[in-house]
Structure formats: structure tokens, C-alpha cells
């Protein structure tokens, strides 16, 4: 029998505490009573994702092409553990338990759906017991039931990616070895990892909240519903006829997990690609989010096969402290193989933010804009988001591997530049890049993270 992962908002539409949601809450409560040394405990499961501790910790794969396959396996084993924990709760109907699958939070539907499902907002279970799905360490306005910003939940950019990997990270992240960040060049996050993944982490967690940091993200029970949606969006992308990598390094690299019997299990991408036949689950809804339909249908013209060439960059690092900041730099025309593309008018343009360093994620997501100037219509200038979920890991790696180069984000700005040309807002010799926070940031649980500075080593323009 295949399990079906349901939209948690649809479950809630029928009743405030749907049995599937309540069963999850009760299983979380059981897992929370287990000692952290127990591999099936709530804390251990969250710590797999964390950045401190022994061998079993800090396993998670980010800013690289293992992001989607690793998290799919992580969720799958977690789901087995949750279902098994339900056996310890008499109140859970065995039929509910036997059919139970991890619900997903489909904020991609926008509107109310982009606010937290109600079961995560209330402090008590129906019988008055403490609700383990409620976490104080979130952005206040999110815990008040407000929606995430539309930029944070956007799927358009991701669905414009027609390849899994690529110079700008593609849909699923740039090809790297297993430990990604200690390599030169550093890994590049895929578009889905950047937005909505990273921006939803920050949107829920904010400065100092659980969801903003590697070491605490998995402690917020909504982390798992967020990742179920990211996993679903991967499956949706595949329904559009796009393909996963066929490279053996991606398919066969193994990652270790524990099952509900505490037995060691190994998972690799090749064993998780078809959720129904490999892992026994499907999603209730695999349609493209309405806002991304056009993106998915866009021209699938292949990219030029010569490498992109750097044609301009800042000389100074850029410090981000929670306010709008701009830099300007000069751009030259290509001297390499991209010159022919330029002559033919078929060149692709990329904006790259390199060598991003910081001690912890400030929880702020920045919109990135080209030649914004004083235009009060930001929309045509907008190229995407940067959030710094996972920045702690780049620091950890850097301390043992002096060659580490921090995080890197690359945006395909070809369409934005074409639109700006049409509005007479593009100067091929000079570029202005603006980073502006998506929303006002209020400190959440601790003041520590507020204003945690992020340094962007350089901003550059590439032509291909
Ligand atoms: Cu490994 Cu959203 O996190």
C-alpha cells in the first residue's frame, strides 16, 4: 500500500484538529521524552541536522546537488520513526497510525495557506495538554497567524530552471563532492534551496528563531512539513519533463540514517528517485503552483556550452547589517567565447555573490535588485532572494579547512536584463546591485542574532 502525504491545510479545512495532525503532535511528544542519545528521539533527529556534536550530527547536505536527495531520505526515515512512536499512544486510532504519512505545508498556494497551519499556533491540544507543535521561537507575526511574504514563498525562479544542476545552481544545486563547502569553488545552492526553502526558514524563524539555524531548525515541528513541501516541489518539477542527474557521483553517494528499530540504514539518490516505488509514498497534489506555470512552460533552449566569463566585479566586500545596501561596479565586454554570443544577442548573464561569510544566520532574507536606483517600482529590477540558512556550517568548515570559500549564490539575470533594456534602465558598462530586506526584522527569542553581520566577499557579473 502506498502512503499518501496530504496537504495539512486541507486536513485542517475539515476540522481544527484532524486525526493525522493530532497523531503527529502526540508522536512528537513521545519522541521528546526520549533521551538525546536515543537515535529515535526528537532531539537526536533534529541534531542530525545540527552543526555541533559527534559523527551522527551535522550530516545535512546544503548548497550542493545532494540537498534534495539527502533531505528526501532524512524525511523518509523520520517518518518511519514518527509512525512507530504512535504505537506508544493509546489515544491514536490504529487505523490512523497505520496509514499515517507526513503532511506537507503547501505555502506555495499563497494567501492564507502561506500562514502556519492552526495546529502550530495553539498552545494546547484538544484535551488541554501542552501542544508540542507550538514553538515560541518563531517570528512573532508568524505565530500570530500572519502569512509569509510572497517573495519568500515564490516558486517562479525555481521552475524557470530547466536543468537540475548548472552554473547558477540549476534547480537542485551545483555538482560537488559530499562535503561541499570545503571545496574550491564552494558549492552553489540550487534555486529551490534558495527560494522558497531558505526564505521560508528565515520567514518562520526570523532573527534568533529555531527555523533560522541549522542546529535548531529540526526542533520546530513545522520544519518537517516545510521539507515535505520542498520534497513535493521536486516531484512536481519532475512531472514537467525535467530530469535528475545521471552522474554516478550523484546517484551512488551514500548517506547514513537510522530506522525506527535504531538500525543503521544507507540511502543514496538512486534509491529515492521514485517516491512511490522506492519509498512507498505519493503526494496528494503534484500540480505546478499557479504562479510558476508560466515559468515551467518557458523556452527550453539549451545553454551555450562554453563556460561563463567574469566581466566585472566589486573590489570591496559588502557588509549586510539588516538595511538596504547597494554597490556599483564597471563591466567590460567579453574577450572569450562569450563574445560570439554577445554579437549574436544570445548571451546569458549571471550575477554572482561570492565568498559569503558570517557566524550565524541573521534570519533576514534580502531581495536582490539590479539597477534599482530610485525607481519606486522594484518589480522589474528584482532577481531573487538571498538568505543565509546554513552559514554557520561554512564557518565551521572554514576553521578546519582554510581553503573554504563561504557560501555562493548565482542568479541567471538574462530575463531581468532584457526587461531593463526595454525600460532603458540598463547600462552595459556599469551595474548597480541592491540588497534590501524582504521584511522588517524583529528579534525573536534572543537578541544575539540581531544584526549578526554577513560579509559578501564580492559581487560579480558573468556573461556566457
Ligand atoms: Cu537541512 Cu531546510 O534544511
XYZ file of C-alpha atoms and ligand atoms in Angstrom:
467
model
C 0.000 0.000 0.000
C 1.263 3.467 -0.816
C 1.124 6.145 1.832
C -0.242 9.491 0.780
C 1.302 12.688 2.097
C -1.562 15.159 2.463
C -1.766 18.946 2.442
C -2.037 19.861 6.106
C -4.222 22.876 5.348
C -6.719 20.645 3.545
C -6.819 18.329 6.556
C -7.443 21.333 8.754
C -10.101 22.659 6.397
C -12.246 19.772 7.549
C -11.637 20.049 11.272
C -9.366 22.031 13.532
C -7.521 19.022 14.942
C -7.517 16.476 12.176
C -6.604 12.990 13.497
C -3.500 12.939 11.244
C -2.228 16.215 12.693
C -3.086 15.256 16.234
C -1.339 11.900 15.831
C 1.776 13.774 14.711
C 1.599 16.050 17.764
C 1.294 13.041 20.087
C 4.185 11.217 18.435
C 6.353 14.326 18.753
C 5.509 14.375 22.474
C 6.671 10.734 22.783
C 9.898 11.434 20.905
C 10.558 14.425 23.157
C 10.552 12.188 26.248
C 13.372 10.027 24.826
C 16.945 10.868 25.834
C 19.002 12.709 23.225
C 21.309 9.677 22.949
C 18.390 7.627 21.573
C 18.569 7.838 17.762
C 14.769 7.914 17.604
C 14.443 10.873 19.982
C 13.208 14.282 18.928
C 16.492 15.894 19.856
C 18.612 13.338 18.049
C 16.546 13.639 14.892
C 16.946 17.417 14.969
C 20.633 17.087 15.770
C 21.264 15.075 12.601
C 20.763 18.456 11.047
C 22.714 20.399 13.647
C 26.170 21.827 13.500
C 27.605 20.557 16.761
C 28.257 17.125 18.217
C 29.695 13.817 17.120
C 29.714 11.764 13.969
C 25.977 11.482 13.631
C 25.448 15.156 13.652
C 25.810 17.838 11.055
C 25.022 15.418 8.305
C 22.790 17.636 6.280
C 23.631 18.448 2.735
C 23.170 22.047 1.693
C 24.442 24.362 -1.015
C 25.058 21.455 -3.313
C 23.288 18.916 -5.502
C 22.711 16.446 -2.626
C 20.302 18.873 -0.953
C 17.116 17.309 -2.352
C 18.079 13.637 -2.263
C 19.600 13.822 1.234
C 16.562 15.602 2.696
C 14.202 13.140 0.985
C 15.918 10.262 2.769
C 16.127 12.224 6.043
C 12.350 12.791 5.960
C 11.614 9.215 4.986
C 13.454 7.739 7.980
C 11.990 10.372 10.279
C 8.518 9.434 9.033
C 9.109 5.768 9.939
C 10.233 6.793 13.425
C 7.181 9.011 13.950
C 4.776 6.301 12.803
C 6.380 3.779 15.135
C 6.246 6.227 18.073
C 2.467 6.381 17.590
C 2.221 2.813 18.876
C 3.010 4.160 22.316
C -0.041 6.406 22.372
C -3.364 4.777 23.262
C -5.394 7.754 22.052
C -4.259 7.192 18.457
C -6.615 5.069 16.413
C -4.595 2.182 14.908
C -6.134 2.891 11.504
C -4.875 6.448 11.604
C -1.455 5.232 12.665
C -1.171 2.540 10.028
C -1.991 4.951 7.220
C -0.106 7.899 8.660
C 2.210 9.858 6.374
C 3.970 13.163 6.901
C 1.679 16.008 5.819
C 3.136 18.924 3.865
C 2.679 22.656 4.340
C 1.740 23.953 0.926
C 2.518 27.653 1.412
C 3.073 27.634 -2.376
C -0.709 28.049 -2.710
C -0.287 31.569 -1.325
C -2.855 33.580 0.632
C -3.927 32.023 3.951
C -2.023 28.864 3.085
C 1.192 30.845 3.485
C 0.445 31.235 7.181
C 1.190 28.469 9.673
C -1.488 25.778 9.927
C -3.549 26.472 13.059
C -2.370 23.362 14.889
C 1.068 25.012 15.123
C -0.292 28.212 16.620
C -2.225 26.999 19.598
C -0.591 26.262 22.928
C -2.836 23.330 23.832
C -4.039 20.049 22.421
C -7.816 19.430 22.372
C -7.601 17.698 25.770
C -5.766 20.656 27.309
C -2.305 19.044 27.278
C 0.649 21.109 26.098
C 0.774 21.241 22.287
C 4.215 20.042 21.162
C 3.656 21.639 17.729
C 3.679 25.097 19.249
C 7.079 26.748 19.440
C 7.660 30.192 20.880
C 10.921 30.649 18.963
C 9.407 31.961 15.757
C 8.795 35.353 14.251
C 6.062 36.948 16.337
C 3.864 37.848 13.394
C 4.047 34.275 12.096
C 2.928 32.927 15.472
C 0.107 35.466 15.328
C -1.103 33.749 12.166
C 0.213 36.168 9.514
C 1.314 34.856 6.136
C 4.880 34.629 4.837
C 5.770 37.286 2.241
C 5.017 36.443 -1.382
C 8.714 36.775 -2.247
C 9.604 34.185 0.409
C 7.234 31.543 -0.969
C 7.825 32.231 -4.664
C 8.405 29.206 -6.891
C 8.766 31.053 -10.189
C 12.535 31.254 -10.145
C 12.881 27.553 -9.327
C 10.510 26.488 -12.078
C 12.414 28.561 -14.620
C 15.321 26.154 -14.081
C 15.156 23.506 -16.723
C 18.218 21.592 -15.604
C 18.947 20.004 -12.217
C 22.398 21.480 -11.879
C 24.342 24.285 -13.541
C 26.480 27.372 -13.097
C 23.696 29.164 -11.224
C 22.944 26.017 -9.216
C 20.124 24.952 -11.554
C 17.045 23.566 -9.850
C 18.786 21.291 -7.380
C 22.314 22.630 -6.733
C 25.772 22.625 -8.250
C 27.700 19.352 -8.567
C 30.120 18.881 -5.666
C 31.656 16.170 -3.536
C 29.959 15.029 -0.354
C 31.357 17.707 1.894
C 30.628 20.515 -0.498
C 31.697 23.609 1.431
C 35.328 22.707 1.920
C 35.877 22.751 -1.788
C 37.051 25.392 -4.138
C 34.909 26.720 -5.625
C 32.361 26.454 -2.841
C 29.062 24.764 -3.620
C 26.236 26.751 -5.128
C 22.713 26.321 -3.812
C 20.070 25.329 -6.332
C 17.159 27.677 -6.971
C 14.676 25.642 -4.950
C 17.042 25.581 -1.988
C 17.375 29.373 -2.144
C 13.673 30.139 -2.561
C 11.331 29.032 -1.139
C 13.495 26.757 1.042
C 15.888 29.267 2.645
C 13.462 32.166 2.626
C 10.765 30.097 4.375
C 13.308 29.078 7.049
C 14.004 32.775 7.702
C 10.379 33.762 7.230
C 9.294 31.454 10.064
C 12.371 31.707 12.270
C 13.321 35.351 11.886
C 16.260 36.626 13.933
C 17.010 34.079 16.651
C 14.113 31.686 15.944
C 14.578 27.906 15.709
C 13.949 27.670 11.967
C 16.750 30.110 11.123
C 19.618 27.995 12.401
C 20.915 24.582 11.379
C 21.260 23.471 14.971
C 17.674 24.251 15.952
C 15.637 24.103 12.727
C 14.561 20.481 13.236
C 13.252 21.316 16.718
C 10.386 23.286 15.217
C 7.844 20.594 14.240
C 6.901 22.607 11.159
C 10.422 22.061 9.791
C 9.277 18.609 8.625
C 6.130 19.920 6.919
C 8.219 22.608 5.212
C 10.648 19.993 3.936
C 7.804 17.726 2.805
C 6.678 20.627 0.611
C 10.189 21.142 -0.762
C 10.356 17.413 -1.481
C 6.965 17.634 -3.193
C 8.085 20.587 -5.330
C 10.981 18.440 -6.541
C 8.479 15.741 -7.571
C 6.326 18.414 -9.259
C 9.316 19.702 -11.212
C 9.985 16.169 -12.452
C 6.375 15.888 -13.731
C 7.241 18.770 -16.099
C 9.585 16.507 -18.036
C 12.788 17.764 -16.407
C 15.464 15.261 -15.448
C 17.531 14.315 -12.426
C 21.311 13.984 -12.790
C 22.527 10.732 -14.291
C 26.059 11.133 -12.943
C 27.171 8.249 -10.726
C 28.666 10.576 -8.162
C 25.196 11.946 -7.544
C 23.353 8.644 -7.819
C 25.531 6.452 -5.651
C 26.999 8.614 -2.891
C 25.693 7.069 0.327
C 24.359 8.745 3.420
C 23.629 7.061 6.718
C 20.456 7.224 8.791
C 18.722 5.160 11.475
C 15.374 3.460 11.151
C 12.637 3.082 13.770
C 14.399 -0.077 15.089
C 17.540 2.036 15.601
C 19.242 0.068 12.849
C 21.728 1.734 10.573
C 20.403 2.361 7.069
C 22.101 3.692 3.991
C 20.335 5.840 1.426
C 21.507 7.174 -1.899
C 19.839 9.258 -4.565
C 19.415 6.257 -6.888
C 17.228 4.646 -4.225
C 14.883 7.580 -3.611
C 14.082 8.964 -7.056
C 10.659 7.388 -7.459
C 8.852 8.035 -4.197
C 6.057 5.548 -4.914
C 8.128 2.559 -5.938
C 11.284 3.279 -3.911
C 9.816 4.651 -0.702
C 6.118 3.812 -0.840
C 4.599 7.265 -0.718
C 2.969 9.765 -3.048
C 1.716 13.343 -2.689
C -1.889 14.408 -2.666
C -1.210 17.137 -5.225
C 1.520 17.321 -7.856
C 0.287 20.265 -9.903
C 2.637 23.174 -10.594
C 1.952 26.087 -8.201
C -0.215 28.524 -10.215
C 2.355 31.324 -10.018
C 5.018 29.109 -11.612
C 3.034 27.663 -14.524
C 4.360 30.179 -16.988
C 7.940 29.685 -15.795
C 7.736 25.922 -16.258
C 6.438 26.363 -19.794
C 9.181 28.789 -20.887
C 11.517 28.087 -23.763
C 13.866 25.216 -23.072
C 16.643 26.439 -25.355
C 19.922 24.834 -24.309
C 22.621 26.967 -22.691
C 25.816 27.727 -24.624
C 28.429 25.102 -23.812
C 31.368 27.439 -23.171
C 31.958 28.465 -19.552
C 30.674 31.797 -18.249
C 33.269 34.563 -18.078
C 33.634 37.176 -15.343
C 33.287 40.627 -16.916
C 33.022 42.841 -13.854
C 33.139 42.687 -10.053
C 33.329 44.822 -6.926
C 36.776 45.411 -5.393
C 35.499 45.700 -1.838
C 33.476 43.284 0.263
C 29.899 44.221 1.025
C 28.606 44.134 4.614
C 24.972 43.341 5.265
C 23.561 44.566 8.553
C 19.821 44.376 8.006
C 19.466 47.546 5.953
C 19.192 48.264 2.253
C 22.681 48.403 0.691
C 23.900 48.997 -2.860
C 27.165 48.562 -4.751
C 28.147 49.666 -8.212
C 30.860 48.257 -10.462
C 32.134 48.576 -14.006
C 31.565 45.861 -16.621
C 33.595 45.126 -19.753
C 32.611 43.170 -22.782
C 33.679 39.577 -23.138
C 37.078 38.676 -24.565
C 36.399 34.981 -24.617
C 33.953 32.661 -26.348
C 31.002 34.625 -24.880
C 31.868 37.454 -27.292
C 30.270 35.480 -30.123
C 27.100 35.003 -28.065
C 27.124 38.740 -27.356
C 27.354 39.527 -31.046
C 24.518 37.144 -31.776
C 22.488 38.601 -28.898
C 22.112 35.111 -27.401
C 24.308 35.609 -24.330
C 23.239 34.566 -20.842
C 24.066 36.852 -17.935
C 24.649 35.864 -14.330
C 25.020 37.791 -11.111
C 27.231 36.091 -8.561
C 27.588 36.748 -4.821
C 30.772 35.067 -3.670
C 32.654 34.276 -0.502
C 29.699 34.954 1.798
C 30.743 34.640 5.428
C 29.132 35.130 8.792
C 28.974 33.463 12.199
C 25.283 32.814 12.209
C 22.268 33.316 10.055
C 20.754 36.690 10.967
C 17.346 35.328 9.890
C 16.917 38.137 7.369
C 16.150 37.380 3.729
C 17.266 40.013 1.243
C 15.747 40.702 -2.140
C 18.404 41.271 -4.815
C 17.763 44.034 -7.362
C 19.576 45.274 -10.457
C 19.838 48.999 -11.192
C 17.067 49.783 -8.747
C 18.241 53.361 -8.202
C 15.328 55.437 -7.051
C 12.736 53.585 -9.113
C 9.704 53.123 -6.933
C 8.622 50.137 -8.944
C 11.051 47.449 -7.712
C 9.411 44.525 -9.515
C 11.256 44.733 -12.885
C 14.592 45.014 -11.050
C 14.107 42.011 -8.785
C 16.269 38.942 -9.496
C 15.653 36.749 -6.440
C 16.484 36.288 -2.772
C 19.480 35.567 -0.620
C 19.034 34.070 2.803
C 21.870 32.682 4.812
C 20.459 29.465 6.189
C 23.477 27.235 6.730
C 26.064 29.997 7.025
C 27.230 28.507 10.364
C 28.404 25.449 8.545
C 30.512 27.434 6.146
C 32.234 28.941 9.159
C 32.784 25.550 10.848
C 34.276 24.180 7.703
C 36.435 27.215 7.198
C 38.050 26.843 10.578
C 39.369 23.361 9.794
C 39.834 23.908 6.097
C 41.453 27.245 5.411
C 40.638 26.783 1.729
C 36.871 27.060 2.351
C 35.272 29.886 0.438
C 31.984 30.528 2.210
C 28.615 30.427 0.541
C 27.989 31.347 -3.046
C 24.780 32.351 -4.802
C 24.443 32.787 -8.555
C 21.411 34.233 -10.347
C 20.569 33.937 -14.017
C 19.659 37.565 -14.772
C 19.224 37.251 -18.548
C 15.472 37.945 -18.470
C 15.752 40.766 -15.957
C 18.405 42.498 -18.049
C 16.264 42.145 -21.187
C 13.343 43.736 -19.343
C 15.544 46.561 -18.025
C 16.888 47.211 -21.528
C 13.304 47.601 -22.695
C 12.755 50.228 -19.987
C 16.026 51.990 -20.716
C 17.346 51.012 -17.302
C 20.362 49.016 -18.421
C 23.875 50.350 -18.970
C 26.184 47.620 -20.310
C 29.253 49.343 -18.784
C 28.046 49.778 -15.227
C 25.848 47.760 -12.881
C 24.243 48.622 -9.591
C 23.236 45.802 -7.259
C 20.946 46.436 -4.298
C 20.172 44.088 -1.426
C 17.136 45.039 0.640
C 15.492 43.025 3.452
C 12.169 41.457 2.431
C 10.576 42.439 5.704
C 11.208 44.372 8.905
C 13.056 42.149 11.315
C 12.126 41.996 14.957
C 14.280 39.955 17.298
C 12.629 36.682 18.260
C 13.891 34.722 21.219
C 17.339 36.067 21.784
C 18.865 39.385 20.866
C 22.118 37.674 19.970
C 21.395 37.121 16.304
C 20.130 40.588 15.604
C 22.347 42.452 13.256
C 24.735 39.468 13.047
C 26.749 40.839 10.164
C 27.171 38.988 6.907
C 30.041 39.802 4.620
C 29.767 39.214 0.892
C 33.318 38.867 -0.425
C 32.466 40.127 -3.894
C 29.638 40.695 -6.323
C 30.326 39.955 -9.965
C 28.736 39.777 -13.392
C 29.300 36.835 -15.737
C 28.489 36.503 -19.389
C 28.137 33.220 -21.257
Cu 18.877 20.850 6.016
Cu 15.854 23.214 5.448
O 17.339 22.174 5.908
